[in-house]
Amino acid sequence: SYNAVTEGTGVGVLGDTKKLNTYYSSGTYYLYDTTKAMTGVIETRTAKNLSSLPGSYSVDPDDNFNATNQRADVDAHYYAGVVYDYYKNTFNRNSFDNKGATITSTVHYGRNYNNAFWNGSQMVYGDGDGTTFTSLSGSLDVVGHEITHAVTERTAGLEYQGQSGALNESISDTFAMFMDQKNFLIGEDVYTPKIAGDALRSLSNPTQYGQPENMSGYVNTTSDNGGVHTNSGIPNKAAYNTIQSIGYDAAQKIYYRALTVYLSPKSNFSAARAAMLASAADLYGTGSTQYNGVASAWTKVGVN
Ligand SMILES: O=C(NO)[C@]12CC[C@H](CC1)C2
Ligand SMILES: [Ca+2]
Ligand SMILES: [Ca+2]
Ligand SMILES: [Zn+2]
């Protein structure tokens, strides 16, 4: 037939083989996933190392996306599906807008580009320079981090500067942990491919990668929108404390309720503590183990 929902295979950034939800049309297979319960689709494109977005569809003639230059495309597509499933299965949230919006990812953005970002409409991933980063779509926690920026934008709308900005960053790191539940590290799969055992950030030990883990270490700076990638260590440690104290499931339910019901654009760290406590009270009752675990998690990082 001319059009069909198909299942292909691909090789990811780390050389791992995975199944892909693809689409066949007139002799070509597309990284175009129509299988989710959404009005939109999950689609993956390539900028071919230029910087115009969204770029052209990632395609293959035989539905086996196993070329070296397809690895970033494979993982961006696969992990976007994992992130969609996480939000739908855990919170019944239908894509980042909760209305089934299409999730578009573009890989091979720029040249040796050591970053990834949500541009307000779509995901964008660089290839890295092979020293600082390899292709940034190669890790679930980076993809989950970035798509969570879109969720935050559509819910709490935390302003991307100062404490609300560091909180915005921490929400992305924290939901990446909820999705991955492998460790408390961010970016370990794609950061410094020539060096094993390191990571971009650690939620269990933020100071290992130069972040404060207590309000006493808050960095006042004008760079990086007021240090949003530095000061996120403080709420990140609080999230780690929360998970250690009450477990992943209760923690993720509390965080999601805080994000969607209580947090707002100018919420600072203290407001975040209050939002988490209000959510814990709603879900488990004031004075519950969960409530008390949240309270101590934030007190330990100097936020009251
Ligand atoms: O923290 C981030 N963005 O706000 C990063 C930086 C490198 C990884 C991809 C995007 C994480
Ligand atoms: Ca990780
Ligand atoms: Ca490394
Ligand atoms: Zn971020």
Short mmCIF file of C-alpha atoms and ligand atoms in Angstrom, two decimals:
data_model
loop_
_atom_site.label_atom_id
_atom_site.label_comp_id
_atom_site.label_asym_id
_atom_site.label_seq_id
_atom_site.Cartn_x
_atom_site.Cartn_y
_atom_site.Cartn_z
CA SER A 1 0.00 0.00 0.00
CA TYR A 2 1.09 3.59 -0.30
CA ASN A 3 0.76 4.43 3.42
CA ALA A 4 1.15 2.20 6.47
CA VAL A 5 2.01 2.21 10.17
CA THR A 6 5.19 0.16 10.38
CA GLU A 7 7.68 -1.09 12.96
CA GLY A 8 11.31 -0.58 12.11
CA THR A 9 14.59 -1.10 13.89
CA GLY A 10 17.42 1.27 14.67
CA VAL A 11 20.84 1.50 16.28
CA GLY A 12 21.17 4.20 18.93
CA VAL A 13 24.00 6.51 19.92
CA LEU A 14 25.55 3.90 22.22
CA GLY A 15 25.30 1.15 19.54
CA ASP A 16 22.21 -0.47 21.04
CA THR A 17 19.47 -1.88 18.78
CA LYS A 18 15.85 -0.87 19.39
CA LYS A 19 12.44 -1.14 17.81
CA LEU A 20 10.99 2.03 16.28
CA ASN A 21 7.47 3.18 15.50
CA THR A 22 7.79 4.26 11.87
CA TYR A 23 5.52 5.10 8.93
CA TYR A 24 5.71 3.92 5.34
CA SER A 25 4.67 6.19 2.49
CA SER A 26 5.37 5.77 -1.22
CA GLY A 27 8.54 3.72 -0.94
CA THR A 28 10.11 5.48 2.06
CA TYR A 29 10.08 4.83 5.82
CA TYR A 30 9.78 7.82 8.18
CA LEU A 31 10.57 8.35 11.88
CA TYR A 32 6.93 9.26 12.33
CA ASP A 33 5.04 7.59 15.21
CA THR A 34 1.25 7.60 14.89
CA THR A 35 0.68 4.91 17.54
CA LYS A 36 0.16 7.11 20.62
CA ALA A 37 -3.27 8.15 21.93
CA MET A 38 -2.66 11.70 20.80
CA THR A 39 -4.10 13.98 18.16
CA GLY A 40 -0.54 14.69 17.02
CA VAL A 41 2.38 12.39 16.33
CA ILE A 42 5.96 11.90 17.44
CA GLU A 43 8.17 12.93 14.52
CA THR A 44 11.93 13.14 14.19
CA ARG A 45 13.81 15.30 11.71
CA THR A 46 17.36 16.27 10.82
CA ALA A 47 18.87 19.72 10.35
CA LYS A 48 21.73 18.09 8.39
CA ASN A 49 24.20 20.11 10.48
CA LEU A 50 22.74 23.43 9.46
CA SER A 51 20.55 25.44 11.81
CA SER A 52 17.22 25.86 10.06
CA LEU A 53 14.30 24.22 11.88
CA PRO A 54 12.46 21.92 11.83
CA GLY A 55 14.57 20.40 9.02
CA SER A 56 13.58 17.43 6.88
CA TYR A 57 12.09 14.13 8.01
CA SER A 58 14.52 11.36 9.05
CA VAL A 59 13.94 8.66 6.43
CA ASP A 60 15.29 5.28 5.43
CA PRO A 61 14.71 3.03 2.41
CA ASP A 62 14.38 -0.28 4.30
CA ASP A 63 13.06 0.64 7.82
CA ASN A 64 16.38 -0.38 9.39
CA PHE A 65 17.87 2.88 10.70
CA ASN A 66 21.37 1.46 11.30
CA ALA A 67 23.68 3.96 9.63
CA THR A 68 26.12 5.82 11.89
CA ASN A 69 24.61 9.16 10.91
CA GLN A 70 21.13 7.89 11.91
CA ARG A 71 22.01 7.05 15.55
CA ALA A 72 21.02 10.45 16.95
CA ASP A 73 17.74 10.31 15.01
CA VAL A 74 17.00 6.83 16.37
CA ASP A 75 17.45 7.83 20.01
CA ALA A 76 15.63 11.16 19.74
CA HIS A 77 12.66 9.29 18.29
CA TYR A 78 12.77 6.34 20.66
CA TYR A 79 13.26 8.38 23.85
CA ALA A 80 10.57 10.90 22.88
CA GLY A 81 8.22 7.90 22.80
CA VAL A 82 9.44 6.77 26.23
CA VAL A 83 8.84 10.26 27.64
CA TYR A 84 5.36 10.46 26.05
CA ASP A 85 4.50 7.06 27.57
CA TYR A 86 5.82 8.12 30.99
CA TYR A 87 3.57 11.18 31.21
CA LYS A 88 0.53 9.36 29.75
CA ASN A 89 0.90 6.18 31.85
CA THR A 90 1.90 7.88 35.13
CA PHE A 91 -0.31 10.98 35.15
CA ASN A 92 -2.64 10.50 32.16
CA ARG A 93 -1.01 13.58 30.61
CA ASN A 94 -1.38 13.53 26.82
CA SER A 95 1.85 15.10 25.53
CA PHE A 96 3.45 18.26 26.91
CA ASP A 97 0.28 20.35 26.44
CA ASN A 98 -2.10 17.64 27.73
CA LYS A 99 -3.99 17.99 24.43
CA GLY A 100 -1.95 15.55 22.37
CA ALA A 101 0.39 18.05 20.72
CA THR A 102 2.85 16.69 18.19
CA ILE A 103 6.32 16.16 19.62
CA THR A 104 8.88 17.25 17.02
CA SER A 105 12.58 16.55 17.56
CA THR A 106 15.35 17.79 15.28
CA VAL A 107 18.82 16.25 15.50
CA HIS A 108 22.17 17.12 13.86
CA TYR A 109 21.56 20.77 14.71
CA GLY A 110 24.57 22.95 13.94
CA ARG A 111 28.14 21.68 13.87
CA ASN A 112 29.77 20.01 16.89
CA TYR A 113 27.00 21.63 18.94
CA ASN A 114 27.38 20.76 22.64
CA ASN A 115 23.82 21.38 23.74
CA ALA A 116 20.14 20.53 23.42
CA PHE A 117 17.10 22.70 24.03
CA TRP A 118 13.33 23.13 23.79
CA ASN A 119 12.76 26.21 21.63
CA GLY A 120 9.16 26.78 22.69
CA SER A 121 7.83 24.58 19.88
CA GLN A 122 10.15 21.60 19.51
CA MET A 123 13.16 19.65 20.74
CA VAL A 124 16.58 20.43 19.23
CA TYR A 125 19.75 18.32 19.72
CA GLY A 126 23.35 18.90 18.75
CA ASP A 127 25.84 16.16 17.82
CA GLY A 128 28.34 17.29 20.45
CA ASP A 129 32.00 17.73 19.52
CA GLY A 130 32.92 14.16 20.49
CA THR A 131 34.91 15.35 23.51
CA THR A 132 32.54 17.30 25.74
CA PHE A 133 29.45 15.50 24.43
CA THR A 134 28.45 12.83 21.98
CA SER A 135 25.01 13.18 20.29
CA LEU A 136 22.85 14.63 23.03
CA SER A 137 19.69 12.67 22.17
CA GLY A 138 21.60 9.53 23.26
CA SER A 139 20.33 9.61 26.83
CA LEU A 140 16.81 9.32 28.23
CA ASP A 141 17.55 11.76 31.04
CA VAL A 142 18.52 14.53 28.56
CA VAL A 143 15.42 13.90 26.41
CA GLY A 144 13.23 13.71 29.51
CA HIS A 145 14.85 16.87 30.88
CA GLU A 146 14.13 18.80 27.70
CA ILE A 147 10.56 17.65 27.13
CA THR A 148 9.83 18.42 30.80
CA HIS A 149 10.83 22.04 30.06
CA ALA A 150 7.84 22.02 27.67
CA VAL A 151 5.56 20.56 30.37
CA THR A 152 6.74 23.21 32.86
CA GLU A 153 6.18 25.96 30.29
CA ARG A 154 2.56 24.79 29.83
CA THR A 155 1.87 24.38 33.56
CA ALA A 156 3.71 26.36 36.28
CA GLY A 157 5.47 28.51 33.67
CA LEU A 158 8.44 29.01 36.01
CA GLU A 159 10.35 32.08 34.75
CA TYR A 160 13.80 31.05 33.49
CA GLN A 161 15.92 33.23 35.74
CA GLY A 162 17.03 33.36 39.40
CA GLN A 163 15.33 30.98 41.85
CA SER A 164 12.30 30.25 39.67
CA GLY A 165 14.72 29.47 36.84
CA ALA A 166 16.82 27.15 39.00
CA LEU A 167 13.56 25.50 40.08
CA ASN A 168 12.60 25.15 36.40
CA GLU A 169 15.92 23.40 35.78
CA SER A 170 15.48 21.20 38.85
CA ILE A 171 11.97 20.10 37.79
CA SER A 172 13.49 18.93 34.47
CA ASP A 173 16.32 17.07 36.21
CA THR A 174 13.92 15.57 38.76
CA PHE A 175 11.40 14.22 36.25
CA ALA A 176 14.33 12.82 34.27
CA MET A 177 15.17 10.83 37.41
CA PHE A 178 11.55 9.70 37.77
CA MET A 179 11.60 8.42 34.17
CA ASP A 180 15.00 6.74 34.30
CA GLN A 181 15.23 5.43 37.93
CA LYS A 182 18.68 4.09 37.08
CA ASN A 183 20.83 6.50 39.08
CA PHE A 184 20.79 10.09 40.28
CA LEU A 185 23.02 11.40 37.48
CA ILE A 186 22.20 13.65 34.54
CA GLY A 187 23.88 13.20 31.16
CA GLU A 188 26.23 10.35 32.09
CA ASP A 189 25.48 8.49 28.84
CA VAL A 190 26.47 11.36 26.54
CA TYR A 191 28.85 13.53 28.58
CA THR A 192 32.61 13.20 27.85
CA PRO A 193 32.42 9.99 25.81
CA LYS A 194 36.17 9.44 26.29
CA ILE A 195 35.87 9.56 30.10
CA ALA A 196 33.90 6.88 31.93
CA GLY A 197 32.09 7.33 35.23
CA ASP A 198 31.43 11.07 35.15
CA ALA A 199 28.26 13.09 34.53
CA LEU A 200 27.03 16.60 33.93
CA ARG A 201 25.17 16.82 37.26
CA SER A 202 24.43 14.65 40.28
CA LEU A 203 21.22 15.02 42.29
CA SER A 204 22.57 12.88 45.15
CA ASN A 205 25.82 14.84 45.34
CA PRO A 206 25.49 18.18 43.52
CA THR A 207 28.83 19.44 44.86
CA GLN A 208 30.64 16.71 42.87
CA TYR A 209 30.00 18.80 39.74
CA GLY A 210 30.30 22.27 41.24
CA GLN A 211 26.72 22.88 42.34
CA PRO A 212 25.63 23.99 45.83
CA GLU A 213 23.46 21.55 47.76
CA ASN A 214 22.30 23.98 50.45
CA MET A 215 20.79 27.44 50.47
CA SER A 216 23.92 28.61 52.29
CA GLY A 217 25.78 27.97 49.02
CA TYR A 218 23.37 29.87 46.75
CA VAL A 219 25.37 31.60 44.00
CA ASN A 220 24.37 35.17 43.15
CA THR A 221 25.48 35.77 39.58
CA THR A 222 24.28 37.42 36.38
CA SER A 223 25.56 34.62 34.16
CA ASP A 224 23.37 31.74 32.99
CA ASN A 225 20.15 33.64 33.78
CA GLY A 226 21.24 34.01 37.39
CA GLY A 227 22.96 30.63 37.69
CA VAL A 228 19.96 28.44 36.86
CA HIS A 229 22.21 25.44 36.07
CA THR A 230 24.23 26.03 39.26
CA ASN A 231 21.61 26.82 41.89
CA SER A 232 19.40 23.95 40.66
CA GLY A 233 21.68 21.83 42.87
CA ILE A 234 19.73 23.00 45.92
CA PRO A 235 16.22 21.85 44.84
CA ASN A 236 17.88 18.85 43.15
CA LYS A 237 19.26 17.73 46.52
CA ALA A 238 15.83 18.29 48.07
CA ALA A 239 14.33 16.06 45.36
CA TYR A 240 16.96 13.39 46.06
CA ASN A 241 16.18 13.65 49.80
CA THR A 242 12.47 13.30 49.02
CA ILE A 243 12.93 10.19 46.87
CA GLN A 244 15.23 8.60 49.48
CA SER A 245 12.69 9.30 52.18
CA ILE A 246 9.35 8.38 50.55
CA GLY A 247 10.26 6.56 47.33
CA TYR A 248 9.88 7.34 43.63
CA ASP A 249 6.13 6.81 43.29
CA ALA A 250 4.93 9.09 46.09
CA ALA A 251 7.59 11.64 45.15
CA GLN A 252 6.56 11.81 41.49
CA LYS A 253 2.89 12.18 42.39
CA ILE A 254 3.72 15.04 44.77
CA TYR A 255 6.00 16.74 42.25
CA TYR A 256 3.48 16.47 39.41
CA ARG A 257 0.66 17.90 41.57
CA ALA A 258 2.92 20.73 42.75
CA LEU A 259 3.90 21.51 39.13
CA THR A 260 0.33 21.47 37.78
CA VAL A 261 -1.64 22.89 40.72
CA TYR A 262 0.52 25.03 43.04
CA LEU A 263 3.66 26.37 41.35
CA SER A 264 3.53 29.59 39.32
CA PRO A 265 5.90 31.73 37.22
CA LYS A 266 7.64 33.53 40.08
CA SER A 267 7.74 30.65 42.59
CA ASN A 268 11.03 30.59 44.50
CA PHE A 269 12.56 27.73 46.51
CA SER A 270 10.52 28.50 49.63
CA ALA A 271 7.33 28.53 47.54
CA ALA A 272 8.42 25.19 46.08
CA ARG A 273 8.67 23.70 49.57
CA ALA A 274 5.18 25.01 50.33
CA ALA A 275 3.84 23.64 47.04
CA MET A 276 5.30 20.20 47.73
CA LEU A 277 3.85 20.20 51.25
CA ALA A 278 0.42 21.28 50.00
CA SER A 279 0.55 18.48 47.40
CA ALA A 280 1.66 15.91 49.98
CA ALA A 281 -1.17 17.04 52.27
CA ASP A 282 -3.72 16.73 49.44
CA LEU A 283 -2.50 13.26 48.45
CA TYR A 284 -1.47 11.71 51.78
CA GLY A 285 -2.61 14.07 54.59
CA THR A 286 -0.73 16.53 56.75
CA GLY A 287 1.44 14.66 59.24
CA SER A 288 1.65 11.65 56.88
CA THR A 289 5.00 9.94 56.38
CA GLN A 290 5.09 11.48 52.92
CA TYR A 291 4.32 14.97 54.25
CA ASN A 292 7.02 14.70 56.94
CA GLY A 293 9.51 13.31 54.43
CA VAL A 294 8.98 16.31 52.16
CA ALA A 295 9.33 18.74 55.06
CA SER A 296 12.67 17.30 56.17
CA ALA A 297 13.95 16.98 52.59
CA TRP A 298 13.72 20.75 52.11
CA THR A 299 14.78 21.72 55.64
CA LYS A 300 17.98 19.72 55.14
CA VAL A 301 18.92 21.93 52.16
CA GLY A 302 18.23 25.09 54.16
CA VAL A 303 14.88 25.95 52.53
CA ASN A 304 11.96 26.62 54.91
O1 LIG B 1 20.59 21.46 31.44
C1 LIG B 1 20.47 21.50 30.25
N1 LIG B 1 19.63 22.35 29.64
O2 LIG B 1 18.89 23.23 30.38
C2 LIG B 1 21.27 20.58 29.33
C3 LIG B 1 22.68 21.02 29.13
C4 LIG B 1 23.35 19.77 28.60
C5 LIG B 1 22.27 18.72 28.62
C6 LIG B 1 21.31 19.09 27.48
C7 LIG B 1 20.61 20.35 27.97
C8 LIG B 1 21.43 19.14 29.83
CA CA B 2 20.93 9.37 34.35
CA CA B 3 31.81 10.59 30.35
ZN ZN B 4 17.29 22.53 31.23
#
